[in-house]
CSV table of C-alpha atoms and ligand atoms in Angstrom, one decimal:
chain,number,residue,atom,x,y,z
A,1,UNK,CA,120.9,109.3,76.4
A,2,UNK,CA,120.0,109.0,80.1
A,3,UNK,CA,120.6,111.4,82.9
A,4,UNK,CA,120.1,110.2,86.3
A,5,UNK,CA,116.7,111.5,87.5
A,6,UNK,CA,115.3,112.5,84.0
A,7,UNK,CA,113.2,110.1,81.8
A,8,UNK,CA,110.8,110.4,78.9
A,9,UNK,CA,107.7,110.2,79.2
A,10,UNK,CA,106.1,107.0,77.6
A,11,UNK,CA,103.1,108.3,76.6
A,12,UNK,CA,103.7,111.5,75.3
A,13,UNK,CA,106.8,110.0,73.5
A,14,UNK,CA,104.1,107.5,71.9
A,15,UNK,CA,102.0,110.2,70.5
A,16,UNK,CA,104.6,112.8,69.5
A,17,UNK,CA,107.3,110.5,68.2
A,18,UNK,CA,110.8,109.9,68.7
A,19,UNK,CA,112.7,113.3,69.6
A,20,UNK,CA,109.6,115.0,70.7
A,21,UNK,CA,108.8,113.2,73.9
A,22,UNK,CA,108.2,115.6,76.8
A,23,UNK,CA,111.0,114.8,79.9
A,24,UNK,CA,109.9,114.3,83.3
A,25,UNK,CA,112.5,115.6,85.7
A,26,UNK,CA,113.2,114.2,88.7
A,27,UNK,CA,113.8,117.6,90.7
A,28,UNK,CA,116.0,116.1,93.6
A,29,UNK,CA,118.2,114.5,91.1
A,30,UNK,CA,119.4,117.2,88.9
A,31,UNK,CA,121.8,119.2,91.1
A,32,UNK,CA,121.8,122.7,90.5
A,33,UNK,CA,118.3,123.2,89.7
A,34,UNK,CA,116.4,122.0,92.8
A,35,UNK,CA,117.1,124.9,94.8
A,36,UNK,CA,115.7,127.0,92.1
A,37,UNK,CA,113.2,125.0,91.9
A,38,UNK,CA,112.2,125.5,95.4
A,39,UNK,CA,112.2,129.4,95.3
A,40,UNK,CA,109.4,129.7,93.5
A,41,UNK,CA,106.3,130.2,95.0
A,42,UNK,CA,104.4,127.5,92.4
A,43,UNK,CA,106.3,124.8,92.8
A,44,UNK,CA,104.9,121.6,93.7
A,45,UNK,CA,106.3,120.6,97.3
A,46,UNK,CA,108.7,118.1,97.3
A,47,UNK,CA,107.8,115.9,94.5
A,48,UNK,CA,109.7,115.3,91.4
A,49,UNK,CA,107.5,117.3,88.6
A,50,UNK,CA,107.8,118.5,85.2
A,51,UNK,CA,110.0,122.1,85.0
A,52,UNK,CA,107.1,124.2,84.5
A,53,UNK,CA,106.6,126.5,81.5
A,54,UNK,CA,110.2,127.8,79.6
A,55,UNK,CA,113.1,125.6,79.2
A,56,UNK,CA,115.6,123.7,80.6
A,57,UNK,CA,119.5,125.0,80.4
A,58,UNK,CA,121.2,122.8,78.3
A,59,UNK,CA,124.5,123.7,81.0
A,60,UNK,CA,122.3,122.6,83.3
A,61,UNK,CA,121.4,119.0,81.6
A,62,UNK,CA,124.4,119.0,79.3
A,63,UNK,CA,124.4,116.8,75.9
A,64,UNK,CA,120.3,117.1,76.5
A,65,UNK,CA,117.6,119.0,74.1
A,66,UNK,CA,114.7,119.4,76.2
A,67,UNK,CA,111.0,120.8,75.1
A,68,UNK,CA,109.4,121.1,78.2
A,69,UNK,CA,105.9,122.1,77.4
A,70,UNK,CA,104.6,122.4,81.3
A,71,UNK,CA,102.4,120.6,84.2
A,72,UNK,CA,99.2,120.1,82.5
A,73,UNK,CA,100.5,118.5,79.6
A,74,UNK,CA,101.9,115.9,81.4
A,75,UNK,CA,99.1,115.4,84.0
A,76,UNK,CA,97.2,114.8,80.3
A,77,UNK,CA,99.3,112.7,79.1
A,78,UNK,CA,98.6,110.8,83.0
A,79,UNK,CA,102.2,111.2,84.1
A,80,UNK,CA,103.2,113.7,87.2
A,81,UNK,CA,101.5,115.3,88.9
A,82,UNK,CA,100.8,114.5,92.4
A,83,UNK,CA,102.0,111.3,94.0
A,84,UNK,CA,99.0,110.7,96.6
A,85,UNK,CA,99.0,107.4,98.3
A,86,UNK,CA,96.9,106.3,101.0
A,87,UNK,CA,98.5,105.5,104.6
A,88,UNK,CA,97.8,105.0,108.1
A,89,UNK,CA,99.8,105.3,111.4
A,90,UNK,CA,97.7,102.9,113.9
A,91,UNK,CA,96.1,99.9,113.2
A,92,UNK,CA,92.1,100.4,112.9
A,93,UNK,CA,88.7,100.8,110.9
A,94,UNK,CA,88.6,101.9,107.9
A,95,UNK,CA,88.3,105.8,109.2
A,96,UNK,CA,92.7,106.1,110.3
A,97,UNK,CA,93.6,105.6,106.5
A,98,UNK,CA,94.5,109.1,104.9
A,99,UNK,CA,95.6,110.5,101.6
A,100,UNK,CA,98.9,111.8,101.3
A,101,UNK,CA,101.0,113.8,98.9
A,102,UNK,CA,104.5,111.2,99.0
A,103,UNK,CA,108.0,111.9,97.5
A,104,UNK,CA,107.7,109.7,94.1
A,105,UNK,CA,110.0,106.9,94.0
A,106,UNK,CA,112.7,106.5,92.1
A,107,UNK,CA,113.7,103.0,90.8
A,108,UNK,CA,116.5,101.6,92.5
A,109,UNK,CA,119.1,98.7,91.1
A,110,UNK,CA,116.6,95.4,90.1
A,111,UNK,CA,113.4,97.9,90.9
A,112,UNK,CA,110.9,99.5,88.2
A,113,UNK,CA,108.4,102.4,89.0
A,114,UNK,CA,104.9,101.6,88.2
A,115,UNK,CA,102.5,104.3,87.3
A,116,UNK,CA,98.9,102.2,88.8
A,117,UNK,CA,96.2,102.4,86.4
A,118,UNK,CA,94.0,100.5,89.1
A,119,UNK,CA,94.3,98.9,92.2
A,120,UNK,CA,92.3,96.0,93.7
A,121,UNK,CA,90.5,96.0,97.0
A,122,UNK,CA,90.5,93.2,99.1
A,123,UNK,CA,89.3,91.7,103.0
A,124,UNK,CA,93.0,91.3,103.4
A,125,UNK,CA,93.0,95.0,103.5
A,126,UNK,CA,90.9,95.7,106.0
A,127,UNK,CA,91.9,92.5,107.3
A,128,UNK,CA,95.6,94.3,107.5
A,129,UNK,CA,94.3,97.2,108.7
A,130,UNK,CA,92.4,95.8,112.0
A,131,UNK,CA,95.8,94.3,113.0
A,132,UNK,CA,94.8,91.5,113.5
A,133,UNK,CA,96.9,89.6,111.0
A,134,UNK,CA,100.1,91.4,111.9
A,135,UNK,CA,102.0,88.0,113.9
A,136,UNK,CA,102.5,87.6,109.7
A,137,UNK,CA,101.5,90.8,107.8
A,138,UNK,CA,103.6,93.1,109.6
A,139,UNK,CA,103.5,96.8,109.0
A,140,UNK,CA,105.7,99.4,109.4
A,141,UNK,CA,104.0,102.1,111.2
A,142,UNK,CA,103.3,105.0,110.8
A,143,UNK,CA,103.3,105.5,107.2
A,144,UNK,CA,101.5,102.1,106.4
A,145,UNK,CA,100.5,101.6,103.0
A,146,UNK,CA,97.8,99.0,102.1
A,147,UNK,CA,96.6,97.4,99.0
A,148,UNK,CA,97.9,93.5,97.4
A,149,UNK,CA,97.6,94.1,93.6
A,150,UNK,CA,97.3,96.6,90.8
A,151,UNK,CA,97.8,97.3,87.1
A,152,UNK,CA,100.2,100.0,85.7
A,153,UNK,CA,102.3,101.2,83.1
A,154,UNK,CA,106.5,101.0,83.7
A,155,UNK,CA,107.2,104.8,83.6
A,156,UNK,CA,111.1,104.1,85.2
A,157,UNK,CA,113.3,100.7,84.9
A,158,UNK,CA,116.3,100.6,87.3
A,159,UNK,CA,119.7,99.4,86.8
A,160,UNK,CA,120.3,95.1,85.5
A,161,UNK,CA,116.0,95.4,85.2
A,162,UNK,CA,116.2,93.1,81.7
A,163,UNK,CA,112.4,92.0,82.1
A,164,UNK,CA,110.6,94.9,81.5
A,165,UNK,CA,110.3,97.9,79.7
A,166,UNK,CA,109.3,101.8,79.8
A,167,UNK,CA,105.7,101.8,78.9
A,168,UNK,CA,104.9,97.9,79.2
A,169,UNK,CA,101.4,97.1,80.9
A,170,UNK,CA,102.0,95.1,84.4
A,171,UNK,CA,99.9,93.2,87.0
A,172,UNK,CA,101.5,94.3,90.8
A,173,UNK,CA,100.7,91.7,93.5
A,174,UNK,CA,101.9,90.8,96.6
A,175,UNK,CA,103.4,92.6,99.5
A,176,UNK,CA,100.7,95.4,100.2
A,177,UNK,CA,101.5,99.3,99.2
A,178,UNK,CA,99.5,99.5,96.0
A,179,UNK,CA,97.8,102.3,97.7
A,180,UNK,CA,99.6,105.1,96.2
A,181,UNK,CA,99.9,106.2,92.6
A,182,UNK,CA,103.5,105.4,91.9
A,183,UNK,CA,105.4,102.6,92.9
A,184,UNK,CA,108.9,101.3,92.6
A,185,UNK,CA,108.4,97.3,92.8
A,186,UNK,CA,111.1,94.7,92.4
A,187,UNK,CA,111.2,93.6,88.7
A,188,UNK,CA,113.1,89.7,89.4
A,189,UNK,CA,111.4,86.7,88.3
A,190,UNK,CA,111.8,85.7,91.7
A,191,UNK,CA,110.5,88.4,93.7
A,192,UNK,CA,107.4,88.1,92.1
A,193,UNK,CA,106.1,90.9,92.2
A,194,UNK,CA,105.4,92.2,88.9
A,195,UNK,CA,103.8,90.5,85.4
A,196,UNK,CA,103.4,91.7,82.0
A,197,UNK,CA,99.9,92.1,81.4
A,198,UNK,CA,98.0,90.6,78.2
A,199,UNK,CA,97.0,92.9,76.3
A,200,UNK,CA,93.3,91.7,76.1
A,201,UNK,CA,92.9,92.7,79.9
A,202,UNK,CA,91.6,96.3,80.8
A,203,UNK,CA,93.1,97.9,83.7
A,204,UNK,CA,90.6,97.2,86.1
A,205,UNK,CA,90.5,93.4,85.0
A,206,UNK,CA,93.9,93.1,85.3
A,207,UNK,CA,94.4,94.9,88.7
A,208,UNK,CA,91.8,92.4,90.0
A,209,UNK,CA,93.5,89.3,89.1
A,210,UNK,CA,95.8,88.7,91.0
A,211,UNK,CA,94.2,87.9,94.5
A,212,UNK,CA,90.9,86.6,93.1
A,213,UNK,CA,92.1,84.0,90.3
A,214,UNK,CA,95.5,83.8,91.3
A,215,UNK,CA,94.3,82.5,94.9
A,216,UNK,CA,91.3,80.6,93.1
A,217,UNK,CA,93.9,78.9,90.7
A,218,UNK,CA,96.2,77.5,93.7
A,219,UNK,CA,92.7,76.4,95.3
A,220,UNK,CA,92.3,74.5,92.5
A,221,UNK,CA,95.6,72.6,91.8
A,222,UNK,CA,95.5,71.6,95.5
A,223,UNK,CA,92.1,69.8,95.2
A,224,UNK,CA,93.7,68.1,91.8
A,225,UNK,CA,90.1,68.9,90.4
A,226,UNK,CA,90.1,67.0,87.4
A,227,UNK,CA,88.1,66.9,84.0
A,228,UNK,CA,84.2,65.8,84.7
A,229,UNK,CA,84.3,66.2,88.3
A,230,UNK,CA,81.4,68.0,90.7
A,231,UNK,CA,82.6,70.9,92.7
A,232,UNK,CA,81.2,72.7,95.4
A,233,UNK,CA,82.5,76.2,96.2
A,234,UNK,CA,81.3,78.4,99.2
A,235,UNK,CA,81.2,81.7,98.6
A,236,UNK,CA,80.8,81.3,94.9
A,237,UNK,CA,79.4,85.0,94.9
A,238,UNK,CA,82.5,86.8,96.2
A,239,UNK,CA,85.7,87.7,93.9
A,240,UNK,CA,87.7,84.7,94.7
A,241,UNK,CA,84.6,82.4,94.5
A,242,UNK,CA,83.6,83.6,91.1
A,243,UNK,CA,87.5,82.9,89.9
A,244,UNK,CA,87.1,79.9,91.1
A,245,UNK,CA,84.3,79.1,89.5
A,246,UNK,CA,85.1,80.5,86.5
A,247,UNK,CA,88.4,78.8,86.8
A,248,UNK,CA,86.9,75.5,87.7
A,249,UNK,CA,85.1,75.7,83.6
A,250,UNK,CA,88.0,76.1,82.3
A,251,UNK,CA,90.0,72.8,84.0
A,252,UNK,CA,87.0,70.9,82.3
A,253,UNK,CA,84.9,70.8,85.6
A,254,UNK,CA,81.6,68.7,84.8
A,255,UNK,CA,79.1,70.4,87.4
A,256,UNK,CA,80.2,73.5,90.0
A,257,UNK,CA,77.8,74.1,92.8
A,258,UNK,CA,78.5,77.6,94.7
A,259,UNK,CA,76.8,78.9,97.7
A,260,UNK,CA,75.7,82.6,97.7
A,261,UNK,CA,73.1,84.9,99.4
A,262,UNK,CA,69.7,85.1,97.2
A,263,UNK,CA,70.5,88.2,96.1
A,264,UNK,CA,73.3,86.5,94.5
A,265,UNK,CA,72.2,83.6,93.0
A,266,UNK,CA,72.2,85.7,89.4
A,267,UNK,CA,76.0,86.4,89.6
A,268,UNK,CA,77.0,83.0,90.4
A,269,UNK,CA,74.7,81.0,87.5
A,270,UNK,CA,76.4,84.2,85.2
A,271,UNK,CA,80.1,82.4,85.7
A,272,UNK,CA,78.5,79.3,85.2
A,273,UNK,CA,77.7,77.4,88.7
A,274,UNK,CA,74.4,76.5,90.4
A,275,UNK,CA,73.5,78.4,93.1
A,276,UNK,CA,72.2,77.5,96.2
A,277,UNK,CA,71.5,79.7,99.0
A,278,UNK,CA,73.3,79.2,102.3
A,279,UNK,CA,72.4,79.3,105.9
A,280,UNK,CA,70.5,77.1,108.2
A,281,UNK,CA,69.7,73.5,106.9
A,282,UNK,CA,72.7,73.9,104.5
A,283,UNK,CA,74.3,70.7,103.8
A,284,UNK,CA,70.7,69.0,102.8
A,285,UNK,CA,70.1,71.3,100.4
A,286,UNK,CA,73.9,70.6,99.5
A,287,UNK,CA,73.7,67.1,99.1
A,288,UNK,CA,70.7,67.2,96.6
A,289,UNK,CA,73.7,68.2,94.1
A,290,UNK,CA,76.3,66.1,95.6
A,291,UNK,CA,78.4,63.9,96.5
A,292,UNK,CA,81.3,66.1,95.1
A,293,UNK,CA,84.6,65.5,94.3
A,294,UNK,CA,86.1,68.4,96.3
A,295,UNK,CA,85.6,71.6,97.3
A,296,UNK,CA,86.9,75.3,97.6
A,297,UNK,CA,85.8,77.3,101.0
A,298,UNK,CA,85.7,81.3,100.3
A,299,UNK,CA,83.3,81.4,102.7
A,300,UNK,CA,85.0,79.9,106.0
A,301,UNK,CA,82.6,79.0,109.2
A,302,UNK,CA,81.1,75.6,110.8
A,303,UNK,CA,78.2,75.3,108.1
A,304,UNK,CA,80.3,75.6,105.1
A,305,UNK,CA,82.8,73.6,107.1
A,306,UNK,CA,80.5,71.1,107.4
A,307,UNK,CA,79.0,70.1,104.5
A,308,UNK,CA,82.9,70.0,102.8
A,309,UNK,CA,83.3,67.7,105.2
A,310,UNK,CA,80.0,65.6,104.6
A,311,UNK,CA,79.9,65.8,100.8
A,312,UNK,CA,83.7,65.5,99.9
A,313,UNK,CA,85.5,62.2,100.6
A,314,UNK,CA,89.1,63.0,101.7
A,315,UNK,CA,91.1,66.1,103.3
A,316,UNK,CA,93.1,66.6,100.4
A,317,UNK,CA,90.0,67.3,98.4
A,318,UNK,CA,89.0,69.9,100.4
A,319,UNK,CA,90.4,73.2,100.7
A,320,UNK,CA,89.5,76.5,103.0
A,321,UNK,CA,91.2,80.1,101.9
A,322,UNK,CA,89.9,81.4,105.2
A,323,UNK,CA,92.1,80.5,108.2
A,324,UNK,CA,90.4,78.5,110.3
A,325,UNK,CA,91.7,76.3,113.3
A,326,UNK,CA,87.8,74.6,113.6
A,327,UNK,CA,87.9,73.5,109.9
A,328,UNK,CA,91.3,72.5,109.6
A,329,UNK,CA,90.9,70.0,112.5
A,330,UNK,CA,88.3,68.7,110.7
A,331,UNK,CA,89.6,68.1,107.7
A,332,UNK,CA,89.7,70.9,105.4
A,333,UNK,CA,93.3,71.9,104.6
A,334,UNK,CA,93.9,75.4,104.5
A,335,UNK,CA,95.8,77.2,101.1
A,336,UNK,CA,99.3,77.1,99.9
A,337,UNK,CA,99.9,79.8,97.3
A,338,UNK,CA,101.7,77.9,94.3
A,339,UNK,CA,105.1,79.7,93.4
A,340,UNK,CA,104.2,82.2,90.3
A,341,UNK,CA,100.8,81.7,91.3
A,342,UNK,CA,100.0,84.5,88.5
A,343,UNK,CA,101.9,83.7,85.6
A,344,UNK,CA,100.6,80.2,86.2
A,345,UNK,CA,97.1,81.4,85.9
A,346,UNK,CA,97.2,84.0,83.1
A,347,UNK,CA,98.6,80.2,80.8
A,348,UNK,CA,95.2,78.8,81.9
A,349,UNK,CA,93.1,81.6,81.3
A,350,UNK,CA,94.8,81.8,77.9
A,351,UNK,CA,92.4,83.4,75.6
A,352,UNK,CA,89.4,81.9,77.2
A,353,UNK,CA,86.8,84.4,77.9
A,354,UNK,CA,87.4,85.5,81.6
A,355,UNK,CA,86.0,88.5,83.5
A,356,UNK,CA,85.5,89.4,87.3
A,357,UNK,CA,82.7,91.8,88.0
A,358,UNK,CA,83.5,95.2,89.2
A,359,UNK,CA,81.3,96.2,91.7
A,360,UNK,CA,82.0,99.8,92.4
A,361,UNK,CA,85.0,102.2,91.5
A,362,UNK,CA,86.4,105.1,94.1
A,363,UNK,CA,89.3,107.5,93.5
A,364,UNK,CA,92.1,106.5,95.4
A,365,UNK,CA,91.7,109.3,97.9
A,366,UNK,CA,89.0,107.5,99.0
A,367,UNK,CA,90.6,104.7,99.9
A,368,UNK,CA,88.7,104.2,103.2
A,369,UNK,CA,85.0,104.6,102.1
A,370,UNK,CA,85.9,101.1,99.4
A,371,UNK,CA,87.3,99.5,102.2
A,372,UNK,CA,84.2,100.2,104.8
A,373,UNK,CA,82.2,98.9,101.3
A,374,UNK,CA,83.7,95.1,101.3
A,375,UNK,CA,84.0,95.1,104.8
A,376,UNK,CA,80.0,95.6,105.1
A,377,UNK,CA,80.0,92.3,102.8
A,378,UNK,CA,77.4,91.7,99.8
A,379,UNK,CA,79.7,93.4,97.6
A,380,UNK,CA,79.0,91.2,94.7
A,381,UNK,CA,82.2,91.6,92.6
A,382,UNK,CA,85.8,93.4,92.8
A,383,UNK,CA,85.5,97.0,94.0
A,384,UNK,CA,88.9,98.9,92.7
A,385,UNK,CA,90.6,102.2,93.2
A,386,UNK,CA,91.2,104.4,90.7
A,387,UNK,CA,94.5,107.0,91.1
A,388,UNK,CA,93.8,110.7,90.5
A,389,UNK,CA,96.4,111.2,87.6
A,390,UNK,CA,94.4,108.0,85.9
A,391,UNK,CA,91.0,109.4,86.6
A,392,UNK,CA,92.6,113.0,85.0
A,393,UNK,CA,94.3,111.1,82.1
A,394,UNK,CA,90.7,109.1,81.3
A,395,UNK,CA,88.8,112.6,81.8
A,396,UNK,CA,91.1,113.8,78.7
A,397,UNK,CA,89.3,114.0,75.4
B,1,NAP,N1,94.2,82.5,102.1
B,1,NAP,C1,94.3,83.4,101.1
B,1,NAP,O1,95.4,83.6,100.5
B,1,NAP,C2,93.1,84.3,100.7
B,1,NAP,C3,93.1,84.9,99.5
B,1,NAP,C4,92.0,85.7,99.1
B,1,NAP,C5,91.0,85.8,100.0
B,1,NAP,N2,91.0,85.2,101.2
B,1,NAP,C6,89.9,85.3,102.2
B,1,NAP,O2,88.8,84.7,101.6
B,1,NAP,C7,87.6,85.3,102.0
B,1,NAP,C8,86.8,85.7,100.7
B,1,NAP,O3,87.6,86.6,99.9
B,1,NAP,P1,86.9,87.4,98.7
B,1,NAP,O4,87.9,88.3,98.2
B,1,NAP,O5,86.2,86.5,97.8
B,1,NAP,O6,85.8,88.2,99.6
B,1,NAP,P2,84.4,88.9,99.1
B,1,NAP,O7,84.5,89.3,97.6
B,1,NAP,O8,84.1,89.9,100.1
B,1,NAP,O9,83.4,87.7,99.2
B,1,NAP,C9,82.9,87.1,100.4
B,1,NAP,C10,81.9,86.1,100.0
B,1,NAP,O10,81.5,85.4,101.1
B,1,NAP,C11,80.2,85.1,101.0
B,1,NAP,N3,79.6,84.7,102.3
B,1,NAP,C12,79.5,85.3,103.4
B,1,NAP,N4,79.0,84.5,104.3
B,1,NAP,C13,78.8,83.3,103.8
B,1,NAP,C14,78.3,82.1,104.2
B,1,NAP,N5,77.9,81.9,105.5
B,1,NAP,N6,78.3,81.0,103.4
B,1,NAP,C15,78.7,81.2,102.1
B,1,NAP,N7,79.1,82.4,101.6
B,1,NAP,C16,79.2,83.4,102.4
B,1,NAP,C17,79.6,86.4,100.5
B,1,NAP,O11,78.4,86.0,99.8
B,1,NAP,P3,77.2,87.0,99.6
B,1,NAP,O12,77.8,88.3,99.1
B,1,NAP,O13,76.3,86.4,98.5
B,1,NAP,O14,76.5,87.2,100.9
B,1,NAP,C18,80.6,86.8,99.5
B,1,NAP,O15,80.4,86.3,98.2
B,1,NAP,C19,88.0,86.5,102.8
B,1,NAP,O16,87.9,86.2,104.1
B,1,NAP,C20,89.5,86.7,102.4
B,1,NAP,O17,90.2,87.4,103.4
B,1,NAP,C21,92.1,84.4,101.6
């Protein structure tokens, strides 16, 4: 039976079986017990929680048998607790972003809530963040919340939602607000918003896919690279260079040269490309490899640029995902995400043995200090956030 604001929670409903689930209520929902709610001095502020110790009135939730068993069972089991997400009211470094405790959503008609597992961190973050791609990444400020992809569990489906499930694994991507330990995300085929996740994909693997493959797959389809050809990738040592890359093996690619830092030259021959440092003097050392048969910029800037444009024959062979007037008038096309870019990309990957490195890990409160991380460069990998009620549930024996 379902009572507006009141839903079982998936996990504990998985261990204790059917009948024994413990119920999240959604405080603001159930009239009559909010303002009781309120009056006591423990009570969480403003977010939906679980009832505290003792019971619920049946009169109060008629036709409902509740066992409410109290807040740290459910934080356990990784479910309420608090909401924190990470915002900011003026655009900025790194420093104006600020954990905050947020009403949780509630999952409106077409809409799920996603409880995130992991969340990926990205330049287009602090990209976001500096403002300076607002003329088409607007954000609504104050109360700006960043972050482009995630993984989850469903822990709420709203109303004509037929695609997904309470308790189902999903991949968020997209519009950023990931920052924030529950979200209610549009659940539509053609919102795309939201995927099932395989099930041979961790948390942080999957929370990482999106931008990294999912840009490195459309990369790919628009150079047409084809079985047996050469291809040279700048950046190779970043997370959208290695899923390209890795990517790149996987389409049949005969040879994949990638450009890194020294430093980095392990990572990249680990996905399976040949590393060449870059800098000064680049596209000799590049053309020792080549000629290619197209290339993937992750790099951007006049030296990358310009070996593409030596090496590759033909502008639609070569692609840039960093916006760039310079390269694009000299023929380097810039990116067009594919439609269901992700879907599209988790059929490639199929059961092919596919992992980005993480770099680093940082609780979600610290939000900030990750994104001062890959905006000091030489990250080496993905860096992801992990929400508190995640870190709680994993600190669980
Ligand atoms: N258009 C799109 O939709 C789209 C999507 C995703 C990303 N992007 C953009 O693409 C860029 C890369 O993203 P990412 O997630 O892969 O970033 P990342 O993980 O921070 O990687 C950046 C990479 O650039 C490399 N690099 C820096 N200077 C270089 C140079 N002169 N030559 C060759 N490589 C150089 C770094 O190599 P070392 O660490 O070895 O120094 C690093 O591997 C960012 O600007 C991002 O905003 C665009």
């Amino acid at each position: 039976m379902r009572v507006p604001g009141v839903h079982e929670h998936p996990a504990v409903a998985d261990r204790d079986g059917p009948g024994h689930g413990l119920l999240v209520v959604q405080l603001r929902d159930v009239r009559g017990y909010h303002g009781r709610r309120r009056r006591r001095r423990s009570a969480p502020r403003q977010r939906p929680g679980v009832l505290g110790r003792g019971r619920v009135h049946r009169r109060r939730l008629p036709g409902l048998a509740l066992r409410v068993r109290g807040r740290r069972r459910l934080q356990e089991a990784g479910g309420a607790g608090v909401n924190t997400a990470v915002l900011f009211d003026r655009y900025g470094d790194p420093g104006v972003l600020y954990p905050a405790e947020v009403p949780d959503p509630v999952a409106g008609p077409g809409q799920v809530v996603v409880r995130h597992t992991a969340i990926g961190v990205n330049p287009i973050d602090w990209k976001i963040l500096s403002g300076e791609v607002r003329a088409y990444v607007p954000m609504d400020l104050p109360g700006g919340c960043l972050g482009v992809e995630g993984a989850g569990v469903v822990v709420e489906v709203g109303a004509g939602v037929r695609r997904f499930r309470v308790g189902d694994r999903v991949i968020r991507h997209g519009r950023p607000g990931a920052f924030r330990e529950y979200e209610a995300v549009a659940a539509s085929q053609e919102a795309d918003e939201l995927t099932l996740c395989p099930d041979r994909f961790s948390d942080e693997q999957a929370a990482v896919l999106p931008v990294a493959a999912g840009t490195a797959y459309s990369a790919l389809r628009q150079v047409g690279l084809r079985p047996g050809e050469r291809l040279l990738v700048h950046g190779a040592s970043g997370g959208v260079g290695l899923a390209v890359v890795r990517l790149a093996l996987l389409l049949g690619a005969g040879e994949v040269v990638g450009t890194a830092s020294p430093a980095r030259h392990g990572l990249v021959r680990a996905a399976g490309a040949t590393p060449v440092g870059y800098g000064e003097g680049l596209a000799q050392r590049l053309a020792e490899h080549g000629p290619f048969h197209a290339s993937v910029d992750c790099a951007g800037g006049a030296e990358p640029t310009g070996a593409a444009v030596r090496l590759v024959a033909g502008a639609d062979r070569r692609v840039t995902i960093v916006p760039d007037a310079a390269a694009q008038a000299r023929g380097v096309r810039f990116l067009e995400h594919l439609p269901l870019e992700l879907s599209s990309t988790l059929d490639l990957i199929g059961t092919a043995p596919f992992e980005l490195p993480i770099a680093a890990r940082y609780p979600l409160e610290q939000a900030g200090e990750a994104l001062a991380h890959s905006l000091r460069g030489g990250v080496g990998g993905k860096i992801v956030l992990v929400p508190g009620g995640e870190a709680r549930r994993r600190a669980t024996p």
